[in-house]
Short mmCIF file of C-alpha atoms in Angstrom, two decimals:
data_model
loop_
_atom_site.label_atom_id
_atom_site.label_comp_id
_atom_site.label_asym_id
_atom_site.label_seq_id
_atom_site.Cartn_x
_atom_site.Cartn_y
_atom_site.Cartn_z
CA MET A 1 172.67 31.80 45.18
CA ASN A 2 174.99 29.37 43.54
CA ASP A 3 173.53 27.85 40.35
CA LEU A 4 174.09 24.22 41.46
CA ILE A 5 172.28 24.93 44.78
CA LYS A 6 169.40 26.51 42.81
CA LYS A 7 169.28 23.39 40.47
CA ILE A 8 169.36 20.85 43.53
CA PHE A 9 166.48 22.93 45.06
CA LYS A 10 164.44 22.55 41.89
CA CYS A 11 165.30 18.85 41.52
CA VAL A 12 164.06 18.18 45.12
CA GLU A 13 161.13 20.31 44.79
CA MET A 14 160.02 18.74 41.41
CA GLY A 15 161.07 15.15 42.37
CA LYS A 16 163.87 14.87 39.73
CA ILE A 17 165.98 11.95 41.22
CA ASN A 18 168.73 11.41 38.73
CA LEU A 19 169.58 11.57 35.08
CA THR A 20 167.78 8.39 34.20
CA SER A 21 164.54 9.28 36.03
CA PRO A 22 161.83 10.02 33.57
CA TYR A 23 159.97 12.23 36.11
CA PRO A 24 158.96 15.05 35.85
CA PRO A 25 158.68 14.72 32.07
CA ASP A 26 159.79 18.27 31.47
CA MET A 27 163.03 17.68 33.16
CA LYS A 28 163.82 14.36 31.18
CA ASP A 29 167.44 13.78 30.28
CA GLN A 30 168.59 16.36 32.67
CA ASP A 31 170.88 15.83 35.73
CA GLY A 32 168.94 15.11 38.92
CA ALA A 33 169.52 15.64 42.58
CA ASP A 34 171.90 12.69 42.77
CA GLU A 35 174.41 14.04 40.09
CA LEU A 36 174.04 17.70 41.03
CA THR A 37 174.86 17.06 44.73
CA ARG A 38 177.87 15.15 43.60
CA GLN A 39 178.89 17.94 41.42
CA ALA A 40 178.16 20.55 44.04
CA LEU A 41 180.38 18.73 46.59
CA ASP A 42 183.14 18.32 43.98
CA ASN A 43 183.00 22.11 43.37
CA GLY A 44 183.87 22.66 46.93
CA ILE A 45 180.26 23.64 48.12
CA HIS A 46 180.02 22.90 51.85
CA PRO A 47 177.55 20.00 52.62
CA SER A 48 175.82 22.26 55.12
CA ASP A 49 175.02 24.79 52.48
CA ILE A 50 173.54 22.08 50.27
CA LEU A 51 171.37 20.91 53.04
CA ASP A 52 170.41 24.38 54.37
CA SER A 53 170.02 26.25 51.13
CA ALA A 54 168.74 23.53 48.78
CA MET A 55 167.31 20.33 50.31
CA ILE A 56 165.72 21.51 53.53
CA PRO A 57 164.02 24.58 52.07
CA ALA A 58 162.99 22.63 48.94
CA MET A 59 161.39 19.97 51.11
CA GLU A 60 159.62 22.62 53.19
CA VAL A 61 158.10 23.98 49.92
CA VAL A 62 157.01 20.47 49.08
CA GLY A 63 155.45 19.89 52.47
CA ASN A 64 153.58 23.24 52.24
CA LYS A 65 152.30 22.43 48.72
CA PHE A 66 151.04 19.06 50.16
CA SER A 67 149.29 20.78 53.01
CA ARG A 68 147.62 23.20 50.57
CA ASN A 69 146.48 20.25 48.34
CA GLU A 70 148.68 21.55 45.39
CA ILE A 71 150.59 18.39 45.17
CA PHE A 72 149.60 14.82 46.18
CA VAL A 73 151.18 11.74 47.55
CA PRO A 74 152.94 10.50 44.25
CA GLN A 75 154.72 13.81 43.75
CA MET A 76 155.56 14.09 47.34
CA LEU A 77 157.14 10.65 47.19
CA MET A 78 159.14 11.63 44.20
CA SER A 79 160.51 14.59 45.94
CA ALA A 80 161.41 12.70 48.96
CA LYS A 81 163.24 10.23 46.82
CA ALA A 82 165.20 12.99 45.09
CA MET A 83 165.95 14.28 48.58
CA SER A 84 167.15 10.88 49.49
CA ALA A 85 169.43 10.61 46.47
CA ALA A 86 171.01 13.91 47.34
CA MET A 87 171.30 12.90 51.02
CA GLU A 88 173.32 9.75 50.18
CA HIS A 89 176.20 12.09 49.23
CA ILE A 90 175.73 14.31 52.32
CA LYS A 91 175.62 11.37 54.82
CA PRO A 92 179.47 10.76 55.13
CA PHE A 93 179.75 14.53 56.35
CA PHE A 94 177.32 13.84 59.32
CA LYS A 95 179.80 11.16 60.49
CA SER A 96 182.76 13.55 60.00
CA GLY A 97 180.91 16.33 61.86
CA GLU A 98 181.19 18.67 58.83
CA ALA A 99 177.29 18.64 58.59
CA LYS A 100 174.89 18.43 61.49
CA ARG A 101 171.49 17.12 62.07
CA LYS A 102 168.91 18.82 64.16
CA GLY A 103 168.13 15.76 66.31
CA VAL A 104 166.91 12.18 66.29
CA PHE A 105 163.34 11.28 65.45
CA ILE A 106 162.19 7.73 66.10
CA ILE A 107 159.10 6.60 64.14
CA GLY A 108 157.06 3.47 63.75
CA THR A 109 153.51 2.13 63.28
CA VAL A 110 152.16 0.88 66.43
CA GLU A 111 151.80 -2.72 67.44
CA GLY A 112 149.09 -4.66 65.51
CA ASP A 113 149.03 -2.22 62.62
CA LEU A 114 150.74 -3.02 59.35
CA HIS A 115 150.07 0.18 57.39
CA ASP A 116 153.09 2.24 56.50
CA ILE A 117 152.53 4.72 53.72
CA GLY A 118 151.64 7.62 55.90
CA LYS A 119 154.39 6.80 58.39
CA ASN A 120 156.89 6.64 55.46
CA LEU A 121 155.81 10.09 54.26
CA VAL A 122 156.30 11.63 57.67
CA ALA A 123 159.64 9.99 57.96
CA MET A 124 160.87 11.19 54.64
CA MET A 125 159.67 14.86 55.32
CA ILE A 126 161.26 14.89 58.74
CA GLU A 127 164.50 13.58 57.26
CA GLY A 128 164.24 16.20 54.55
CA ALA A 129 163.96 18.81 57.29
CA GLY A 130 167.35 17.97 58.53
CA TRP A 131 166.56 15.28 61.31
CA GLU A 132 168.11 12.00 61.70
CA VAL A 133 165.15 9.47 61.41
CA ILE A 134 165.11 6.06 62.96
CA ASP A 135 162.46 4.00 61.30
CA LEU A 136 161.36 1.12 63.20
CA GLY A 137 158.90 -0.05 60.64
CA VAL A 138 155.38 -1.43 61.14
CA ASP A 139 153.86 -3.40 64.11
CA VAL A 140 156.27 -1.91 66.48
CA LYS A 141 155.91 -2.99 70.20
CA THR A 142 156.17 -0.43 72.97
CA GLU A 143 159.36 -2.21 74.26
CA GLN A 144 161.07 -1.41 70.86
CA PHE A 145 160.31 2.23 71.12
CA ILE A 146 161.61 2.30 74.60
CA SER A 147 164.88 0.46 73.82
CA THR A 148 165.45 2.87 70.94
CA ILE A 149 164.91 5.86 73.17
CA ASN A 150 167.52 4.38 75.44
CA GLU A 151 169.83 4.09 72.52
CA TYR A 152 169.19 7.78 71.43
CA PRO A 153 168.70 9.83 74.46
CA GLY A 154 166.87 13.10 73.88
CA SER A 155 165.10 11.70 70.82
CA LEU A 156 161.52 12.43 69.76
CA ILE A 157 158.88 9.86 68.96
CA GLY A 158 156.39 9.50 66.21
CA LEU A 159 153.53 6.96 66.38
CA SER A 160 151.37 6.11 63.41
CA ALA A 161 148.03 4.05 63.24
CA LEU A 162 145.47 3.56 60.59
CA ILE A 163 142.69 1.62 62.34
CA THR A 164 140.71 2.60 65.32
CA THR A 165 141.54 -0.61 67.22
CA THR A 166 145.25 -0.09 66.93
CA MET A 167 144.86 3.49 68.17
CA GLU A 168 144.44 1.81 71.54
CA ASN A 169 147.96 0.50 71.31
CA MET A 170 149.01 4.04 70.60
CA LYS A 171 147.56 4.96 73.99
CA LYS A 172 149.52 2.01 75.61
CA THR A 173 152.90 3.23 74.01
CA VAL A 174 152.32 6.84 74.96
CA ASN A 175 151.64 5.80 78.51
CA GLU A 176 154.65 3.76 78.89
CA VAL A 177 156.99 6.02 77.05
CA LYS A 178 155.79 8.94 79.22
CA SER A 179 156.07 7.00 82.43
CA LYS A 180 159.74 6.01 81.73
CA TYR A 181 160.72 9.28 79.98
CA PRO A 182 158.37 12.03 80.94
CA GLU A 183 160.33 14.66 78.98
CA THR A 184 160.08 12.68 75.72
CA ARG A 185 157.82 14.35 73.12
CA VAL A 186 155.44 12.02 71.38
CA LEU A 187 153.79 12.99 68.06
CA ILE A 188 150.88 10.99 66.78
CA GLY A 189 149.23 10.68 63.35
CA GLY A 190 147.15 8.51 61.12
CA ALA A 191 143.75 8.72 59.33
CA PRO A 192 141.57 8.00 62.41
CA VAL A 193 143.73 10.10 64.86
CA THR A 194 142.44 13.56 66.00
CA ASP A 195 143.53 16.21 68.28
CA ASP A 196 140.89 15.21 70.87
CA PHE A 197 142.36 11.75 70.90
CA ARG A 198 145.85 13.31 71.39
CA LYS A 199 144.59 15.14 74.51
CA LYS A 200 142.91 12.00 75.87
CA ILE A 201 146.08 9.88 75.67
CA GLY A 202 148.48 12.56 76.69
CA ALA A 203 150.68 12.72 73.52
CA SER A 204 152.45 15.88 72.77
CA PHE A 205 151.28 16.80 69.38
CA TYR A 206 149.01 15.63 66.57
CA SER A 207 149.19 16.71 62.93
CA PRO A 208 147.01 15.77 60.09
CA ASP A 209 149.80 16.10 57.65
CA PRO A 210 153.61 15.65 57.46
CA GLN A 211 154.48 19.28 57.34
CA GLY A 212 152.74 19.95 60.63
CA ALA A 213 155.00 17.47 62.25
CA VAL A 214 158.07 19.16 60.57
CA ASN A 215 156.90 22.61 61.79
CA TYR A 216 156.46 21.26 65.20
CA LEU A 217 159.78 19.75 65.44
CA ASN A 218 161.32 22.91 64.02
CA SER A 219 159.55 25.26 66.27
CA GLY A 220 161.61 24.30 69.25
CA LEU A 221 158.82 22.21 70.40
CA GLN A 222 156.85 25.10 71.96
CA VAL A 223 153.31 23.79 71.08
CA MET B 1 125.14 -21.77 39.28
CA TYR B 2 122.78 -22.09 42.19
CA SER B 3 119.19 -21.28 41.73
CA SER B 4 117.95 -20.35 45.04
CA MET B 5 119.12 -19.23 48.41
CA ARG B 6 118.61 -21.36 51.54
CA ASP B 7 119.54 -20.75 55.10
CA ASN B 8 123.10 -21.34 55.81
CA ASP B 9 124.04 -21.83 52.08
CA GLU B 10 127.69 -21.18 51.57
CA TYR B 11 129.31 -19.91 48.31
CA LEU B 12 132.88 -19.84 47.20
CA TYR B 13 134.04 -17.34 44.62
CA ARG B 14 137.27 -17.29 42.63
CA PHE B 15 138.01 -14.63 39.98
CA ARG B 16 140.83 -13.65 37.67
CA ALA B 17 142.03 -10.17 37.16
CA TYR B 18 140.43 -9.88 33.66
CA GLU B 19 137.04 -10.76 35.31
CA LEU B 20 137.52 -7.94 37.88
CA GLU B 21 138.60 -5.49 35.10
CA ILE B 22 141.65 -4.31 37.07
CA SER B 23 143.60 -2.21 34.62
CA PRO B 24 146.34 0.48 34.79
CA GLU B 25 143.64 2.90 33.54
CA GLU B 26 141.43 2.28 36.58
CA ILE B 27 144.46 2.78 38.93
CA ILE B 28 145.35 5.93 37.10
CA GLU B 29 141.78 7.01 37.23
CA PHE B 30 141.77 6.52 40.93
CA ILE B 31 144.94 8.42 41.52
CA ASP B 32 143.71 11.13 39.29
CA LYS B 33 140.40 11.40 41.17
CA ASN B 34 142.05 11.75 44.47
CA HIS B 35 145.09 13.58 43.40
CA ARG B 36 143.73 16.06 40.70
CA GLY B 37 145.45 14.64 37.55
CA ALA B 38 148.70 13.27 39.21
CA GLY B 39 147.97 9.77 37.97
CA LYS B 40 148.57 10.40 34.26
CA GLU B 41 152.36 11.08 34.84
CA TYR B 42 152.87 7.51 36.19
CA LYS B 43 150.90 5.65 33.55
CA SER B 44 153.74 3.55 32.09
CA LEU B 45 155.06 2.96 35.70
CA THR B 46 151.63 1.66 36.68
CA ARG B 47 151.59 -0.63 33.68
CA ASP B 48 154.89 -2.02 34.59
CA LEU B 49 153.89 -2.68 38.16
CA LEU B 50 150.79 -4.61 37.19
CA ALA B 51 152.88 -6.85 35.05
CA TYR B 52 154.23 -8.19 38.43
CA ILE B 53 150.77 -9.69 39.21
CA PRO B 54 150.43 -13.06 37.35
CA ASP B 55 147.40 -13.33 35.05
CA ASP B 56 146.38 -16.42 36.94
CA HIS B 57 146.43 -14.84 40.26
CA GLU B 58 143.29 -15.64 42.28
CA TYR B 59 141.06 -13.13 43.95
CA LYS B 60 138.73 -15.14 46.14
CA GLY B 61 135.95 -14.88 48.65
CA GLU B 62 133.40 -16.88 50.64
CA LEU B 63 129.84 -15.98 51.49
CA LYS B 64 127.15 -17.44 53.73
CA VAL B 65 123.49 -16.68 53.73
CA PHE B 66 121.14 -16.51 56.88
CA TYR B 67 117.45 -16.44 57.05
CA LYS B 68 116.57 -16.21 60.64
CA LEU B 69 116.95 -12.58 61.65
CA CYS B 70 115.77 -10.96 64.78
CA PHE B 71 115.82 -7.16 64.80
CA GLU B 72 115.74 -5.28 67.97
CA ASP B 73 114.71 -1.63 67.38
CA SER B 74 115.43 -0.25 70.85
CA THR B 75 119.08 -1.19 70.58
CA SER B 76 119.58 -1.24 66.90
CA SER B 77 120.88 -4.70 67.06
CA LEU B 78 120.37 -7.78 64.78
CA ARG B 79 120.49 -11.22 66.22
CA ILE B 80 121.40 -14.26 63.97
CA ASN B 81 122.10 -17.68 65.37
CA ASN B 82 122.47 -16.28 69.03
CA ILE B 83 125.05 -13.66 67.85
CA ASP B 84 124.06 -10.09 68.49
CA PHE B 85 125.27 -7.57 65.99
CA LYS B 86 125.26 -3.99 67.41
CA LEU B 87 124.67 -2.13 64.26
CA ALA B 88 124.96 1.58 64.43
CA GLU B 89 121.64 3.36 63.85
CA ILE B 90 122.56 4.29 60.33
CA LEU B 91 123.34 0.77 59.39
CA TYR B 92 120.50 -0.76 61.36
CA ASN B 93 118.02 1.41 59.32
CA GLU B 94 119.55 0.17 56.15
CA MET B 95 119.36 -3.48 57.15
CA ARG B 96 115.91 -3.31 58.96
CA LYS B 97 113.78 -4.45 55.89
CA SER B 98 116.12 -7.37 55.11
CA GLU B 99 114.56 -10.83 54.94
CA MET B 100 117.88 -12.51 54.96
CA THR B 101 121.48 -11.42 55.08
CA ALA B 102 124.79 -12.56 53.62
CA PHE B 103 128.24 -12.23 55.28
CA PHE B 104 131.35 -12.56 53.12
CA VAL B 105 135.10 -12.22 53.38
CA CYS B 106 137.26 -11.83 50.28
CA THR B 107 140.80 -11.07 49.62
CA ALA B 108 143.18 -10.06 46.93
CA GLY B 109 145.92 -12.17 48.60
CA ASN B 110 149.37 -11.23 49.91
CA ILE B 111 150.93 -10.34 46.46
CA PHE B 112 150.13 -6.60 46.53
CA SER B 113 151.40 -6.06 50.22
CA ASP B 114 154.38 -8.19 49.59
CA LEU B 115 155.30 -6.19 46.50
CA SER B 116 154.71 -2.88 48.33
CA LYS B 117 156.93 -4.18 51.11
CA ARG B 118 159.69 -5.11 48.73
CA PHE B 119 159.64 -1.61 47.07
CA THR B 120 159.57 0.07 50.43
CA ALA B 121 162.62 -1.99 51.42
CA GLU B 122 164.25 -0.83 48.25
CA GLY B 123 163.48 2.73 48.93
CA ASP B 124 161.13 3.01 46.00
CA TYR B 125 158.09 4.53 47.80
CA LEU B 126 156.22 5.65 44.67
CA LYS B 127 156.13 2.08 43.42
CA ALA B 128 155.18 0.86 46.92
CA TYR B 129 152.34 3.40 46.90
CA ILE B 130 150.93 2.53 43.48
CA ILE B 131 150.95 -1.18 44.07
CA ASP B 132 149.32 -0.63 47.38
CA ILE B 133 146.59 1.32 45.66
CA ALA B 134 146.30 -1.37 43.01
CA GLY B 135 145.70 -3.90 45.85
CA ASN B 136 142.95 -1.70 47.32
CA ILE B 137 141.44 -1.49 44.00
CA ALA B 138 141.70 -5.22 43.47
CA VAL B 139 140.04 -6.25 46.75
CA THR B 140 137.40 -3.65 46.34
CA ALA B 141 136.67 -5.03 42.78
CA THR B 142 136.62 -8.43 44.25
CA ALA B 143 134.00 -7.37 46.94
CA THR B 144 131.91 -5.57 44.25
CA MET B 145 131.94 -8.68 42.05
CA ILE B 146 130.70 -10.89 45.00
CA HIS B 147 128.12 -8.29 45.79
CA ARG B 148 127.08 -8.40 42.04
CA LYS B 149 126.72 -12.15 42.19
CA ILE B 150 124.63 -12.32 45.25
CA THR B 151 122.51 -9.38 43.93
CA GLU B 152 121.89 -11.45 40.59
CA GLU B 153 120.95 -14.38 42.80
CA ALA B 154 118.65 -12.43 45.01
CA GLY B 155 117.01 -11.12 41.78
CA ARG B 156 116.24 -14.66 40.79
CA ILE B 157 113.83 -15.00 43.78
CA GLY B 158 112.34 -11.50 43.42
CA MET B 159 114.58 -9.79 45.93
CA ARG B 160 117.04 -6.97 46.14
CA THR B 161 120.22 -6.24 48.06
CA THR B 162 121.61 -3.40 50.20
CA ASN B 163 125.15 -2.15 49.65
CA TYR B 164 127.82 -4.27 51.29
CA TYR B 165 128.83 -2.66 54.64
CA CYS B 166 132.03 -3.36 56.39
CA PRO B 167 132.81 -3.33 60.09
CA GLY B 168 134.51 -0.01 60.89
CA ASN B 169 132.37 1.98 58.37
CA CYS B 170 129.00 3.69 58.82
CA GLY B 171 129.41 3.81 62.50
CA TRP B 172 129.59 0.08 62.81
CA ASN B 173 132.19 -0.82 65.34
CA ILE B 174 135.32 -2.52 63.82
CA ASN B 175 135.25 -4.93 66.82
CA GLU B 176 132.08 -6.52 65.32
CA GLN B 177 134.42 -7.93 62.66
CA GLN B 178 135.06 -10.86 65.02
CA LYS B 179 131.32 -11.73 64.77
CA VAL B 180 131.36 -11.59 60.98
CA PHE B 181 134.10 -14.11 60.97
CA GLU B 182 132.18 -16.14 63.53
CA MET B 183 129.22 -16.28 61.19
CA LEU B 184 131.45 -17.72 58.39
CA SER B 185 132.49 -20.55 60.62
CA GLY B 186 135.93 -21.13 59.24
CA HIS B 187 135.22 -20.40 55.59
CA TYR B 188 137.45 -17.28 55.37
CA SER B 189 139.28 -17.90 52.01
CA GLY B 190 142.51 -17.97 54.00
CA VAL B 191 142.00 -14.69 55.62
CA MET B 192 142.89 -14.42 59.29
CA LEU B 193 141.71 -11.86 61.70
CA SER B 194 144.00 -10.51 64.35
CA GLU B 195 142.98 -9.56 67.89
CA VAL B 196 142.98 -5.93 66.84
CA ASN B 197 140.79 -6.74 63.82
CA LEU B 198 143.43 -6.47 61.18
CA MET B 199 142.89 -8.88 58.37
CA TYR B 200 145.73 -10.90 56.85
CA PRO B 201 146.31 -10.72 53.94
CA VAL B 202 145.89 -6.95 54.51
CA LYS B 203 144.05 -6.56 51.12
CA SER B 204 140.95 -8.23 52.42
CA ILE B 205 137.28 -7.10 53.07
CA SER B 206 134.62 -8.48 55.30
CA ALA B 207 131.00 -7.28 54.98
CA ILE B 208 127.37 -7.89 55.49
CA VAL B 209 124.64 -7.57 52.88
CA GLY B 210 120.96 -7.17 53.42
CA ILE B 211 118.63 -9.14 51.27
CA GLY B 212 114.82 -8.57 50.77
CA LYS B 213 112.02 -7.19 48.68
CA HIS B 214 112.14 -3.77 50.20
CA VAL B 215 115.77 -3.09 50.83
CA SER B 216 117.52 -0.53 48.74
CA PHE B 217 120.96 -0.02 47.24
CA ARG B 218 122.53 3.44 47.49
CA GLU B 219 124.89 4.97 44.92
CA ASN B 220 126.60 6.83 47.71
CA THR B 221 126.63 5.43 51.29
CA CYS B 222 128.34 8.60 52.68
CA GLU B 223 125.04 10.44 52.28
CA LEU B 224 123.71 8.21 55.13
CA CYS B 225 126.38 9.39 57.54
CA HIS B 226 126.92 12.72 59.44
CA ASN B 227 130.42 11.93 60.50
CA ILE B 228 132.38 14.46 58.59
CA LYS B 229 135.57 13.57 60.21
CA CYS B 230 135.48 10.00 58.93
CA PRO B 231 138.64 9.07 57.26
CA TYR B 232 136.86 6.93 54.67
CA ARG B 233 134.19 9.56 53.79
CA ASN B 234 133.40 9.40 50.03
CA LYS B 235 136.01 6.61 49.60
CA SER B 236 134.70 3.82 51.48
CA HIS B 237 133.64 1.72 48.48
CA GLN B 238 136.53 2.84 46.33
CA GLU B 239 139.57 2.28 48.31
CA GLY B 240 139.13 -0.91 50.47
CA LYS B 241 140.96 -0.57 53.55
#
């Protein structure tokens, strides 16, 4: 494996964003994902190779470590930020068609709920897995989800809720999305959400952690 | 300082950060406790973030005391001023020996959520996360301080207090939060409650406290509850909501 690819992998895995970032302390004063990705492109490495051999597998390692409680939210956020720094250099190649995304994932916290940390984590992990993420933010009305599905046909939906009362709005959104677009896969998550609730409201998938959602999307949606 | 508690007495509390002892160390300790040592890496960042909160920022709350309680064992409900609280059995048993109750609402204000939103918009999710935790710790410290004040006051008349219990915890339906607000009759310290029981500012807590000679305070309220799937298990009095 190319040395730059290995270094980008390590920066994303360890959350080393750029040269000036003090985290992690043992990588202080070293180039981060930002500089190394620029260098890799300048050295003629194909953007798809950077994505497929460094960024995506590194984020998968991060997601699995998080699922096993080996790292926690702050480290995951740093990795996601390092991934975003690298992604900024790759984005122009999506437009030109030299790099491809796996699909479009629309995510938002349901109507009435303003909590976004869990939703952001899932969005970042899914973006890091090679998907285009449309983040609608918090307090998202069903109509906003539906109009965004219109805009991105074939997209998948992720709904987040943190309190039990807004879970009811999740039910409403799932019902309306499914009635208009029966084929659309709807993933749900959030602290009070369970797989039993997922079955009850007819959503497609529930995961207690971000990597579960990534694995579901990457599985070809067989679950 | 008031010297006794009478029915319908209302109390207004205002605190500063130094009184609540909100420090970078406490936030780091919280992250460490929940994330096995991960907090220490971000000590200087946490210090920088807390500098965004002005020293004179107010943490406030309002509390009201009620004497006329009517317990209904068959339904685990408590009636006060014609309002029926459907307490879950666990909470009902904790409150059952109360001779009076206090309801309160308190808030750390919008500043933590506003900063968190700002950092999120800037793509700095770590800062957003840490300042969000700081907001949780701040509002929990505010609620703990109000609980301490009412416990001191109860002690002056030979009474003790239960823990403070929030709608949504210990099996108490979160929809009952509307009734908690009703009890406070407009004295909410600027906190607003949405139809889906989300408080604005988000970093706010509403709660009930039982007061009486024979009530007891528990170090760990999770020991009361058998809901092992509860998302707030072992965290309910540390994180706020």
